[in-house]
């Protein structure tokens, strides 16, 4: 197959040679005529050997995404079979802990625009770019040949598709997919709303961090799980002996599922509060509440570089307000799930919040997205979830 070519400027060429998988629109110097959105292309520097194969969409600010840094590779069916097989084997160690995991983490697995989450026999798939949309058939064939499935569901990200000039795409693709299923994580079961739930239904990325927090809290003191979604952190602590757990989320449906999760797992001492987390913290301060552990896992405050400063103010405020509820020796777990917020940024916001609260803190653990969300060297966008477990002095 002869591919059309896009020529990129020297800065883009240097970055692609260092395995950065994107080329921005303003880095293109020339493109072959008649390029269709999402078409496969050979990515070329101004002079010299091609840099790789990708797909292009001139409507998108990210105009080229690289699928292979070897210009000889053609992304055909066997390419996807190989990619999916190597993604699966990377996750070998997880099956003893869970039956729900991310099988394909976009750039992290070298497949920009594609996310595949696996929930006990069902695959939830996102085609988030014009290029991956065109390759949908190859991806689905490879996926069905990879492992036994009972159904495949489309949960593509509407916002990302819009940036690519694509219409929304959701709904069953193959087989019969139930609305909700129970999945296992360690010795807990969680209800996942496959069709309507946030993301593809569950925050798979926090699995290892739920385990880390549940292994390090003081069971004699209350646990506050803010932005709890379906209760992952708080219920993991309850399973490990926490007598009192407070789960707070603004979403009524997430909280209802958290309640179902508590019942299914036979956990008591769990209260559910539907509230804005910032208001809740201020209310708790007024009534003189005290906790031994606070978990702060907000949604991405920064969805672009422009939103970084506001995001850091948000983290600082969360740290300040939470620190006021924690006695000496209390634990705080705080996360950012935006790749725009770096570890140093988050640590800086934590430092300002603790300074405002006149508290010192120790970092007990550096936390990050679990291993089924691989971070690829050269692809910083694949590293989005970072956090710290702190002890307050
Ligand atoms: C990253 S998720 C939390 C995932 C959760 N920790 C888990 O392990 O499953 C963020 C959650 O924050 C909730 N949320 C968003 N804005 C909020 C707010 N202002 N106050 C409280 N909860 C909020 C969302 O409904 C979502 O469930």
mmCIF file of C-alpha atoms and ligand atoms in Angstrom:
data_model
loop_
_atom_site.group_PDB
_atom_site.id
_atom_site.type_symbol
_atom_site.label_atom_id
_atom_site.label_comp_id
_atom_site.label_asym_id
_atom_site.label_seq_id
_atom_site.Cartn_x
_atom_site.Cartn_y
_atom_site.Cartn_z
ATOM 1 C CA UNK A 1 0.000 0.000 0.000
ATOM 2 C CA UNK A 2 1.429 3.386 -0.988
ATOM 3 C CA UNK A 3 0.689 5.939 1.724
ATOM 4 C CA UNK A 4 0.280 9.669 1.258
ATOM 5 C CA UNK A 5 2.961 11.759 2.956
ATOM 6 C CA UNK A 6 3.002 14.580 5.461
ATOM 7 C CA UNK A 7 6.195 16.610 5.931
ATOM 8 C CA UNK A 8 6.931 18.035 9.362
ATOM 9 C CA UNK A 9 9.239 20.811 10.548
ATOM 10 C CA UNK A 10 12.543 20.215 12.311
ATOM 11 C CA UNK A 11 11.137 20.617 15.827
ATOM 12 C CA UNK A 12 8.459 17.984 15.193
ATOM 13 C CA UNK A 13 10.991 15.677 13.523
ATOM 14 C CA UNK A 14 13.289 15.885 16.567
ATOM 15 C CA UNK A 15 10.394 15.083 18.884
ATOM 16 C CA UNK A 16 9.159 12.163 16.785
ATOM 17 C CA UNK A 17 12.699 10.759 16.712
ATOM 18 C CA UNK A 18 12.483 10.798 20.532
ATOM 19 C CA UNK A 19 9.217 8.798 20.252
ATOM 20 C CA UNK A 20 6.794 11.659 20.900
ATOM 21 C CA UNK A 21 3.695 10.371 19.081
ATOM 22 C CA UNK A 22 1.987 13.636 18.046
ATOM 23 C CA UNK A 23 2.567 16.314 15.418
ATOM 24 C CA UNK A 24 0.685 19.592 15.835
ATOM 25 C CA UNK A 25 -0.948 21.410 12.919
ATOM 26 C CA UNK A 26 1.523 24.302 13.017
ATOM 27 C CA UNK A 27 4.422 21.836 12.683
ATOM 28 C CA UNK A 28 3.281 20.598 9.278
ATOM 29 C CA UNK A 29 5.202 22.042 6.335
ATOM 30 C CA UNK A 30 3.590 20.159 3.464
ATOM 31 C CA UNK A 31 0.988 17.460 2.949
ATOM 32 C CA UNK A 32 0.084 15.379 -0.098
ATOM 33 C CA UNK A 33 -3.122 16.443 -1.829
ATOM 34 C CA UNK A 34 -6.490 14.899 -1.100
ATOM 35 C CA UNK A 35 -5.785 13.690 2.426
ATOM 36 C CA UNK A 36 -8.988 12.455 4.064
ATOM 37 C CA UNK A 37 -9.581 12.869 7.836
ATOM 38 C CA UNK A 38 -7.934 9.954 9.620
ATOM 39 C CA UNK A 39 -6.095 8.616 6.591
ATOM 40 C CA UNK A 40 -2.888 6.635 7.159
ATOM 41 C CA UNK A 41 0.227 8.607 6.230
ATOM 42 C CA UNK A 42 3.962 8.319 6.029
ATOM 43 C CA UNK A 43 5.452 10.933 8.359
ATOM 44 C CA UNK A 44 8.514 12.561 6.797
ATOM 45 C CA UNK A 45 11.076 15.170 7.881
ATOM 46 C CA UNK A 46 11.995 17.949 5.430
ATOM 47 C CA UNK A 47 15.003 15.861 4.381
ATOM 48 C CA UNK A 48 15.983 12.266 4.922
ATOM 49 C CA UNK A 49 14.390 8.971 5.845
ATOM 50 C CA UNK A 50 10.703 8.854 6.875
ATOM 51 C CA UNK A 51 10.066 8.935 10.627
ATOM 52 C CA UNK A 52 7.164 6.555 10.911
ATOM 53 C CA UNK A 53 3.587 5.744 9.994
ATOM 54 C CA UNK A 54 0.592 7.432 11.534
ATOM 55 C CA UNK A 55 -2.765 8.867 10.696
ATOM 56 C CA UNK A 56 -3.544 12.469 9.910
ATOM 57 C CA UNK A 57 -6.507 14.732 10.518
ATOM 58 C CA UNK A 58 -5.959 18.325 9.445
ATOM 59 C CA UNK A 59 -9.130 19.396 11.283
ATOM 60 C CA UNK A 60 -7.544 18.542 14.589
ATOM 61 C CA UNK A 61 -4.878 20.622 16.374
ATOM 62 C CA UNK A 62 -3.082 17.312 16.887
ATOM 63 C CA UNK A 63 -2.884 16.697 13.177
ATOM 64 C CA UNK A 64 -0.821 13.514 13.103
ATOM 65 C CA UNK A 65 -0.643 10.637 15.576
ATOM 66 C CA UNK A 66 2.074 8.041 15.112
ATOM 67 C CA UNK A 67 1.195 4.355 15.106
ATOM 68 C CA UNK A 68 4.667 3.056 14.285
ATOM 69 C CA UNK A 69 8.082 4.644 14.522
ATOM 70 C CA UNK A 70 9.223 2.153 11.882
ATOM 71 C CA UNK A 71 8.240 3.607 8.471
ATOM 72 C CA UNK A 72 8.161 0.101 6.955
ATOM 73 C CA UNK A 73 5.326 -1.089 9.221
ATOM 74 C CA UNK A 74 1.802 -1.116 7.777
ATOM 75 C CA UNK A 75 -1.026 -0.923 10.328
ATOM 76 C CA UNK A 76 -2.994 -3.917 9.036
ATOM 77 C CA UNK A 77 -4.855 -6.675 10.842
ATOM 78 C CA UNK A 78 -1.704 -8.472 11.994
ATOM 79 C CA UNK A 79 -0.303 -5.156 13.295
ATOM 80 C CA UNK A 80 -3.328 -4.792 15.571
ATOM 81 C CA UNK A 81 -3.256 -8.462 16.584
ATOM 82 C CA UNK A 82 0.366 -8.054 17.643
ATOM 83 C CA UNK A 83 -0.292 -4.801 19.487
ATOM 84 C CA UNK A 84 -3.260 -6.222 21.389
ATOM 85 C CA UNK A 85 -1.398 -9.416 22.236
ATOM 86 C CA UNK A 86 1.529 -7.499 23.658
ATOM 87 C CA UNK A 87 -0.859 -5.212 25.585
ATOM 88 C CA UNK A 88 -2.549 -8.296 27.041
ATOM 89 C CA UNK A 89 0.705 -9.928 28.089
ATOM 90 C CA UNK A 90 1.828 -6.694 29.781
ATOM 91 C CA UNK A 91 -1.180 -7.120 32.074
ATOM 92 C CA UNK A 92 -0.586 -10.793 32.932
ATOM 93 C CA UNK A 93 0.046 -10.085 36.595
ATOM 94 C CA UNK A 94 -3.326 -8.409 37.163
ATOM 95 C CA UNK A 95 -5.767 -11.285 36.621
ATOM 96 C CA UNK A 96 -5.202 -12.722 40.090
ATOM 97 C CA UNK A 97 -6.340 -9.394 41.572
ATOM 98 C CA UNK A 98 -9.262 -8.507 39.340
ATOM 99 C CA UNK A 99 -11.487 -9.364 36.386
ATOM 100 C CA UNK A 100 -11.688 -5.734 35.239
ATOM 101 C CA UNK A 101 -8.791 -3.910 33.619
ATOM 102 C CA UNK A 102 -7.748 -1.512 30.893
ATOM 103 C CA UNK A 103 -6.552 -3.558 27.933
ATOM 104 C CA UNK A 104 -5.490 -0.666 25.714
ATOM 105 C CA UNK A 105 -4.362 2.683 27.102
ATOM 106 C CA UNK A 106 -4.106 4.757 23.912
ATOM 107 C CA UNK A 107 -0.606 6.295 23.537
ATOM 108 C CA UNK A 108 0.582 4.221 26.538
ATOM 109 C CA UNK A 109 0.129 1.098 24.413
ATOM 110 C CA UNK A 110 1.248 2.748 21.184
ATOM 111 C CA UNK A 111 -2.334 3.016 19.899
ATOM 112 C CA UNK A 112 -3.313 6.708 20.001
ATOM 113 C CA UNK A 113 -7.050 7.326 19.934
ATOM 114 C CA UNK A 114 -7.958 3.851 21.200
ATOM 115 C CA UNK A 115 -9.085 2.791 24.673
ATOM 116 C CA UNK A 116 -10.311 -0.704 25.506
ATOM 117 C CA UNK A 117 -11.528 -1.570 28.996
ATOM 118 C CA UNK A 118 -12.377 -5.158 29.911
ATOM 119 C CA UNK A 119 -15.091 -5.949 32.460
ATOM 120 C CA UNK A 120 -15.503 -9.667 33.147
ATOM 121 C CA UNK A 121 -16.132 -10.766 29.555
ATOM 122 C CA UNK A 122 -17.327 -7.423 28.149
ATOM 123 C CA UNK A 123 -15.157 -4.951 26.255
ATOM 124 C CA UNK A 124 -15.899 -1.241 26.430
ATOM 125 C CA UNK A 125 -14.194 0.484 23.515
ATOM 126 C CA UNK A 126 -13.447 4.117 22.675
ATOM 127 C CA UNK A 127 -12.568 5.291 19.172
ATOM 128 C CA UNK A 128 -11.545 8.828 20.018
ATOM 129 C CA UNK A 129 -9.882 10.026 16.805
ATOM 130 C CA UNK A 130 -10.727 10.083 13.119
ATOM 131 C CA UNK A 131 -7.767 7.784 12.446
ATOM 132 C CA UNK A 132 -8.884 5.130 14.938
ATOM 133 C CA UNK A 133 -12.458 5.465 13.683
ATOM 134 C CA UNK A 134 -11.255 4.483 10.190
ATOM 135 C CA UNK A 135 -9.389 1.523 11.691
ATOM 136 C CA UNK A 136 -12.399 0.405 13.782
ATOM 137 C CA UNK A 137 -13.007 -2.800 11.781
ATOM 138 C CA UNK A 138 -9.404 -4.000 12.136
ATOM 139 C CA UNK A 139 -9.389 -3.221 15.858
ATOM 140 C CA UNK A 140 -12.655 -5.068 16.505
ATOM 141 C CA UNK A 141 -11.553 -8.125 14.514
ATOM 142 C CA UNK A 142 -8.281 -8.287 16.424
ATOM 143 C CA UNK A 143 -10.089 -7.794 19.730
ATOM 144 C CA UNK A 144 -12.557 -10.606 19.110
ATOM 145 C CA UNK A 145 -9.700 -12.946 18.208
ATOM 146 C CA UNK A 146 -7.718 -11.972 21.307
ATOM 147 C CA UNK A 147 -9.779 -13.341 24.158
ATOM 148 C CA UNK A 148 -13.264 -14.797 24.740
ATOM 149 C CA UNK A 149 -15.830 -11.998 24.910
ATOM 150 C CA UNK A 150 -19.572 -11.950 25.545
ATOM 151 C CA UNK A 151 -20.122 -8.477 24.158
ATOM 152 C CA UNK A 152 -18.509 -5.259 22.956
ATOM 153 C CA UNK A 153 -19.830 -1.803 23.765
ATOM 154 C CA UNK A 154 -18.915 1.584 22.246
ATOM 155 C CA UNK A 155 -18.325 4.246 24.928
ATOM 156 C CA UNK A 156 -16.302 6.688 22.802
ATOM 157 C CA UNK A 157 -15.491 10.048 24.375
ATOM 158 C CA UNK A 158 -17.817 12.674 22.895
ATOM 159 C CA UNK A 159 -15.545 15.624 23.713
ATOM 160 C CA UNK A 160 -12.480 14.070 22.111
ATOM 161 C CA UNK A 161 -14.447 13.029 19.031
ATOM 162 C CA UNK A 162 -15.829 16.543 18.638
ATOM 163 C CA UNK A 163 -12.278 17.941 18.455
ATOM 164 C CA UNK A 164 -11.681 15.488 15.594
ATOM 165 C CA UNK A 165 -14.841 16.545 13.758
ATOM 166 C CA UNK A 166 -16.526 13.226 14.541
ATOM 167 C CA UNK A 167 -20.140 12.730 15.712
ATOM 168 C CA UNK A 168 -20.807 10.995 19.064
ATOM 169 C CA UNK A 169 -20.669 7.204 18.965
ATOM 170 C CA UNK A 170 -22.117 5.013 21.711
ATOM 171 C CA UNK A 171 -24.001 1.755 22.067
ATOM 172 C CA UNK A 172 -23.667 -1.999 21.681
ATOM 173 C CA UNK A 173 -21.361 -3.141 18.872
ATOM 174 C CA UNK A 174 -21.564 -6.884 19.224
ATOM 175 C CA UNK A 175 -23.187 -9.483 21.514
ATOM 176 C CA UNK A 176 -25.551 -8.663 24.343
ATOM 177 C CA UNK A 177 -24.170 -6.218 26.894
ATOM 178 C CA UNK A 178 -25.958 -5.850 30.265
ATOM 179 C CA UNK A 179 -26.503 -2.360 31.697
ATOM 180 C CA UNK A 180 -24.693 -3.185 34.924
ATOM 181 C CA UNK A 181 -22.381 -5.928 36.116
ATOM 182 C CA UNK A 182 -20.430 -6.830 39.260
ATOM 183 C CA UNK A 183 -16.663 -6.954 38.982
ATOM 184 C CA UNK A 184 -14.067 -8.149 41.462
ATOM 185 C CA UNK A 185 -11.165 -6.115 42.814
ATOM 186 C CA UNK A 186 -9.163 -7.925 45.479
ATOM 187 C CA UNK A 187 -11.683 -9.213 48.007
ATOM 188 C CA UNK A 188 -14.358 -6.681 47.094
ATOM 189 C CA UNK A 189 -17.080 -6.588 44.456
ATOM 190 C CA UNK A 190 -18.056 -3.369 42.712
ATOM 191 C CA UNK A 191 -21.072 -2.590 40.577
ATOM 192 C CA UNK A 192 -20.174 -1.130 37.187
ATOM 193 C CA UNK A 193 -22.680 0.763 35.080
ATOM 194 C CA UNK A 194 -21.366 -0.173 31.640
ATOM 195 C CA UNK A 195 -23.793 1.987 29.678
ATOM 196 C CA UNK A 196 -24.169 5.165 31.746
ATOM 197 C CA UNK A 197 -21.292 5.148 34.254
ATOM 198 C CA UNK A 198 -18.503 7.739 34.360
ATOM 199 C CA UNK A 199 -15.556 7.006 32.019
ATOM 200 C CA UNK A 200 -16.344 3.436 30.935
ATOM 201 C CA UNK A 201 -17.961 2.693 34.311
ATOM 202 C CA UNK A 202 -15.174 2.342 36.855
ATOM 203 C CA UNK A 203 -11.915 4.083 37.845
ATOM 204 C CA UNK A 204 -9.683 1.134 36.989
ATOM 205 C CA UNK A 205 -6.611 3.375 37.169
ATOM 206 C CA UNK A 206 -6.878 3.727 40.979
ATOM 207 C CA UNK A 207 -6.808 -0.030 41.764
ATOM 208 C CA UNK A 208 -3.266 -0.120 43.203
ATOM 209 C CA UNK A 209 -3.782 3.152 45.060
ATOM 210 C CA UNK A 210 -6.964 1.889 46.732
ATOM 211 C CA UNK A 211 -4.863 -1.053 47.937
ATOM 212 C CA UNK A 212 -2.046 1.262 49.092
ATOM 213 C CA UNK A 213 -4.380 3.539 51.061
ATOM 214 C CA UNK A 214 -6.265 0.589 52.574
ATOM 215 C CA UNK A 215 -2.927 -0.861 53.739
ATOM 216 C CA UNK A 216 -1.795 2.237 55.546
ATOM 217 C CA UNK A 217 -4.672 3.926 57.355
ATOM 218 C CA UNK A 218 -5.336 3.779 61.087
ATOM 219 C CA UNK A 219 -8.476 1.586 61.482
ATOM 220 C CA UNK A 220 -9.370 3.191 64.803
ATOM 221 C CA UNK A 221 -10.102 6.578 63.203
ATOM 222 C CA UNK A 222 -12.767 7.712 60.709
ATOM 223 C CA UNK A 223 -12.015 7.740 56.978
ATOM 224 C CA UNK A 224 -13.310 10.501 54.708
ATOM 225 C CA UNK A 225 -13.433 9.538 51.010
ATOM 226 C CA UNK A 226 -14.091 12.753 49.086
ATOM 227 C CA UNK A 227 -15.030 12.530 45.382
ATOM 228 C CA UNK A 228 -15.702 8.858 46.176
ATOM 229 C CA UNK A 229 -17.565 7.845 42.982
ATOM 230 C CA UNK A 230 -18.798 4.307 43.836
ATOM 231 C CA UNK A 231 -16.765 4.194 47.046
ATOM 232 C CA UNK A 232 -13.535 2.493 45.913
ATOM 233 C CA UNK A 233 -11.163 3.980 48.489
ATOM 234 C CA UNK A 234 -13.538 4.192 51.445
ATOM 235 C CA UNK A 235 -14.938 0.682 51.007
ATOM 236 C CA UNK A 236 -11.428 -0.763 50.646
ATOM 237 C CA UNK A 237 -10.662 0.813 54.039
ATOM 238 C CA UNK A 238 -13.938 -0.530 55.482
ATOM 239 C CA UNK A 239 -12.965 -4.014 54.280
ATOM 240 C CA UNK A 240 -9.668 -3.610 56.181
ATOM 241 C CA UNK A 241 -11.417 -2.747 59.421
ATOM 242 C CA UNK A 242 -12.269 0.986 59.331
ATOM 243 C CA UNK A 243 -15.187 1.383 61.758
ATOM 244 C CA UNK A 244 -16.455 4.633 60.296
ATOM 245 C CA UNK A 245 -16.275 5.661 56.637
ATOM 246 C CA UNK A 246 -17.870 8.751 55.103
ATOM 247 C CA UNK A 247 -18.324 8.723 51.318
ATOM 248 C CA UNK A 248 -18.950 12.054 49.598
ATOM 249 C CA UNK A 249 -19.760 12.672 45.946
ATOM 250 C CA UNK A 250 -21.831 15.164 44.026
ATOM 251 C CA UNK A 251 -23.304 12.437 41.810
ATOM 252 C CA UNK A 252 -26.430 10.808 43.155
ATOM 253 C CA UNK A 253 -26.143 7.744 40.892
ATOM 254 C CA UNK A 254 -22.515 7.142 41.899
ATOM 255 C CA UNK A 255 -23.488 7.321 45.571
ATOM 256 C CA UNK A 256 -26.418 4.951 45.100
ATOM 257 C CA UNK A 257 -23.998 2.452 43.611
ATOM 258 C CA UNK A 258 -21.587 3.043 46.501
ATOM 259 C CA UNK A 259 -24.446 2.096 48.846
ATOM 260 C CA UNK A 260 -25.135 -1.069 46.840
ATOM 261 C CA UNK A 261 -21.429 -1.895 46.950
ATOM 262 C CA UNK A 262 -21.340 -1.526 50.739
ATOM 263 C CA UNK A 263 -24.348 -3.849 51.123
ATOM 264 C CA UNK A 264 -23.100 -6.464 48.649
ATOM 265 C CA UNK A 265 -19.771 -6.656 50.501
ATOM 266 C CA UNK A 266 -21.416 -6.751 53.939
ATOM 267 C CA UNK A 267 -19.699 -3.563 55.101
ATOM 268 C CA UNK A 268 -21.170 -1.502 57.919
ATOM 269 C CA UNK A 269 -20.346 1.918 59.351
ATOM 270 C CA UNK A 270 -20.489 3.523 55.921
ATOM 271 C CA UNK A 271 -22.350 6.836 55.468
ATOM 272 C CA UNK A 272 -23.177 8.409 52.130
ATOM 273 C CA UNK A 273 -23.311 12.157 51.599
ATOM 274 C CA UNK A 274 -24.358 13.808 48.363
ATOM 275 C CA UNK A 275 -22.554 17.158 48.404
ATOM 276 C CA UNK A 276 -20.025 19.393 46.751
ATOM 277 C CA UNK A 277 -16.720 18.367 48.334
ATOM 278 C CA UNK A 278 -15.545 21.955 48.938
ATOM 279 C CA UNK A 279 -18.793 22.882 50.734
ATOM 280 C CA UNK A 280 -18.706 19.641 52.688
ATOM 281 C CA UNK A 281 -15.170 20.310 53.968
ATOM 282 C CA UNK A 282 -16.134 23.781 55.175
ATOM 283 C CA UNK A 283 -19.221 22.375 56.909
ATOM 284 C CA UNK A 284 -17.143 19.703 58.652
ATOM 285 C CA UNK A 285 -14.712 22.318 59.905
ATOM 286 C CA UNK A 286 -17.591 24.373 61.350
ATOM 287 C CA UNK A 287 -18.987 21.411 63.252
ATOM 288 C CA UNK A 288 -15.516 20.463 64.558
ATOM 289 C CA UNK A 289 -15.330 17.072 62.780
ATOM 290 C CA UNK A 290 -12.091 15.062 62.880
ATOM 291 C CA UNK A 291 -10.809 12.246 60.656
ATOM 292 C CA UNK A 292 -7.789 9.942 60.686
ATOM 293 C CA UNK A 293 -7.602 9.677 56.875
ATOM 294 C CA UNK A 294 -8.840 11.908 54.063
ATOM 295 C CA UNK A 295 -8.813 10.788 50.419
ATOM 296 C CA UNK A 296 -9.026 13.514 47.770
ATOM 297 C CA UNK A 297 -9.559 12.167 44.255
ATOM 298 C CA UNK A 298 -11.211 14.997 42.307
ATOM 299 C CA UNK A 299 -12.066 15.008 38.597
ATOM 300 C CA UNK A 300 -9.434 16.568 36.303
ATOM 301 C CA UNK A 301 -9.364 20.241 37.322
ATOM 302 C CA UNK A 302 -7.114 21.091 34.329
ATOM 303 C CA UNK A 303 -8.271 19.902 30.929
ATOM 304 C CA UNK A 304 -5.800 22.174 29.163
ATOM 305 C CA UNK A 305 -2.598 24.053 29.979
ATOM 306 C CA UNK A 306 -4.633 27.242 30.399
ATOM 307 C CA UNK A 307 -6.534 25.701 33.305
ATOM 308 C CA UNK A 308 -3.405 24.705 35.241
ATOM 309 C CA UNK A 309 -3.295 27.692 37.605
ATOM 310 C CA UNK A 310 -6.949 27.383 38.582
ATOM 311 C CA UNK A 311 -6.448 23.656 39.119
ATOM 312 C CA UNK A 312 -3.537 24.250 41.475
ATOM 313 C CA UNK A 313 -5.636 26.718 43.485
ATOM 314 C CA UNK A 314 -8.283 23.998 43.773
ATOM 315 C CA UNK A 315 -5.781 21.442 45.087
ATOM 316 C CA UNK A 316 -4.336 23.969 47.505
ATOM 317 C CA UNK A 317 -7.773 24.691 48.928
ATOM 318 C CA UNK A 318 -8.594 20.984 49.258
ATOM 319 C CA UNK A 319 -5.323 20.401 51.139
ATOM 320 C CA UNK A 320 -5.872 23.382 53.426
ATOM 321 C CA UNK A 321 -9.456 22.432 54.302
ATOM 322 C CA UNK A 322 -8.633 18.730 54.755
ATOM 323 C CA UNK A 323 -5.559 19.397 56.892
ATOM 324 C CA UNK A 324 -7.809 21.216 59.348
ATOM 325 C CA UNK A 325 -9.769 18.000 59.903
ATOM 326 C CA UNK A 326 -6.709 15.802 60.478
ATOM 327 C CA UNK A 327 -4.981 15.324 63.853
ATOM 328 C CA UNK A 328 -1.188 14.851 64.010
ATOM 329 C CA UNK A 329 -0.336 11.504 62.381
ATOM 330 C CA UNK A 330 -3.407 11.779 60.154
ATOM 331 C CA UNK A 331 -3.114 10.596 56.546
ATOM 332 C CA UNK A 332 -4.014 12.441 53.369
ATOM 333 C CA UNK A 333 -4.111 10.792 49.946
ATOM 334 C CA UNK A 334 -4.383 13.312 47.127
ATOM 335 C CA UNK A 335 -4.538 12.730 43.375
ATOM 336 C CA UNK A 336 -4.561 14.624 40.116
ATOM 337 C CA UNK A 337 -5.826 12.850 37.008
ATOM 338 C CA UNK A 338 -4.749 15.466 34.462
ATOM 339 C CA UNK A 339 -1.563 15.074 32.457
ATOM 340 C CA UNK A 340 -1.261 18.875 32.462
ATOM 341 C CA UNK A 341 -0.591 18.757 36.210
ATOM 342 C CA UNK A 342 2.914 17.398 36.844
ATOM 343 C CA UNK A 343 4.106 15.749 40.044
ATOM 344 C CA UNK A 344 6.051 18.873 40.964
ATOM 345 C CA UNK A 345 2.983 21.059 40.337
ATOM 346 C CA UNK A 346 0.865 18.901 42.606
ATOM 347 C CA UNK A 347 3.532 18.791 45.295
ATOM 348 C CA UNK A 348 3.819 22.588 45.096
ATOM 349 C CA UNK A 349 0.052 22.952 45.620
ATOM 350 C CA UNK A 350 0.225 20.534 48.555
ATOM 351 C CA UNK A 351 3.085 22.552 50.068
ATOM 352 C CA UNK A 352 1.102 25.823 49.783
ATOM 353 C CA UNK A 353 -2.035 24.253 51.245
ATOM 354 C CA UNK A 354 -0.132 22.795 54.191
ATOM 355 C CA UNK A 355 1.679 26.096 54.757
ATOM 356 C CA UNK A 356 -1.683 27.904 54.840
ATOM 357 C CA UNK A 357 -2.892 25.316 57.376
ATOM 358 C CA UNK A 358 0.358 25.721 59.346
ATOM 359 C CA UNK A 359 1.042 21.997 59.133
ATOM 360 C CA UNK A 360 4.094 20.000 58.161
ATOM 361 C CA UNK A 361 3.754 16.858 56.078
ATOM 362 C CA UNK A 362 5.763 13.803 55.091
ATOM 363 C CA UNK A 363 5.393 12.031 51.765
ATOM 364 C CA UNK A 364 4.903 8.356 52.624
ATOM 365 C CA UNK A 365 4.220 7.148 49.077
ATOM 366 C CA UNK A 366 4.336 8.428 45.503
ATOM 367 C CA UNK A 367 1.265 7.065 43.748
ATOM 368 C CA UNK A 368 0.396 6.701 40.076
ATOM 369 C CA UNK A 369 -2.002 5.040 37.649
ATOM 370 C CA UNK A 370 -1.984 1.238 37.865
ATOM 371 C CA UNK A 371 0.059 -0.931 35.476
ATOM 372 C CA UNK A 372 -2.791 -1.484 33.026
ATOM 373 C CA UNK A 373 -2.411 2.229 32.175
ATOM 374 C CA UNK A 374 1.221 2.059 30.998
ATOM 375 C CA UNK A 375 3.308 5.198 30.833
ATOM 376 C CA UNK A 376 5.314 5.304 27.623
ATOM 377 C CA UNK A 377 8.687 7.017 27.630
ATOM 378 C CA UNK A 378 8.528 9.919 25.171
ATOM 379 C CA UNK A 379 4.722 10.150 25.467
ATOM 380 C CA UNK A 380 3.980 12.389 28.468
ATOM 381 C CA UNK A 381 0.247 12.388 27.702
ATOM 382 C CA UNK A 382 0.152 8.722 28.747
ATOM 383 C CA UNK A 383 1.106 9.693 32.330
ATOM 384 C CA UNK A 384 -1.918 11.444 33.762
ATOM 385 C CA UNK A 385 -2.740 10.094 37.218
ATOM 386 C CA UNK A 386 -0.348 10.992 40.001
ATOM 387 C CA UNK A 387 -0.752 11.324 43.718
ATOM 388 C CA UNK A 388 0.827 11.298 47.146
ATOM 389 C CA UNK A 389 0.065 9.614 50.417
ATOM 390 C CA UNK A 390 1.055 12.014 53.163
ATOM 391 C CA UNK A 391 1.314 11.888 56.904
ATOM 392 C CA UNK A 392 0.628 15.183 58.643
ATOM 393 C CA UNK A 393 2.775 16.138 61.629
HETATM 394 C C1 LIG B 1 -11.830 10.684 39.787
HETATM 395 S S1 LIG B 1 -13.443 10.324 40.260
HETATM 396 C C2 LIG B 1 -13.218 9.497 41.788
HETATM 397 C C3 LIG B 1 -12.947 8.016 41.657
HETATM 398 C C4 LIG B 1 -12.989 7.255 42.956
HETATM 399 N N1 LIG B 1 -12.010 7.753 43.888
HETATM 400 C C5 LIG B 1 -12.813 5.773 42.752
HETATM 401 O O1 LIG B 1 -11.823 5.202 43.256
HETATM 402 O O2 LIG B 1 -13.664 5.159 42.100
HETATM 403 C C6 LIG B 1 -14.073 11.888 40.691
HETATM 404 C C7 LIG B 1 -15.452 11.908 41.318
HETATM 405 O O3 LIG B 1 -15.701 13.244 41.762
HETATM 406 C C8 LIG B 1 -17.079 13.517 41.651
HETATM 407 N N2 LIG B 1 -17.207 14.985 41.704
HETATM 408 C C9 LIG B 1 -16.988 15.891 40.698
HETATM 409 N N3 LIG B 1 -17.106 17.145 41.171
HETATM 410 C C10 LIG B 1 -17.385 17.037 42.503
HETATM 411 C C11 LIG B 1 -17.604 17.981 43.545
HETATM 412 N N4 LIG B 1 -17.523 19.300 43.313
HETATM 413 N N5 LIG B 1 -17.860 17.523 44.774
HETATM 414 C C12 LIG B 1 -17.949 16.193 45.020
HETATM 415 N N6 LIG B 1 -17.759 15.254 44.077
HETATM 416 C C13 LIG B 1 -17.473 15.667 42.831
HETATM 417 C C14 LIG B 1 -17.502 12.824 40.383
HETATM 418 O O4 LIG B 1 -18.891 12.548 40.408
HETATM 419 C C15 LIG B 1 -16.614 11.548 40.427
HETATM 420 O O5 LIG B 1 -17.349 10.493 40.985
#
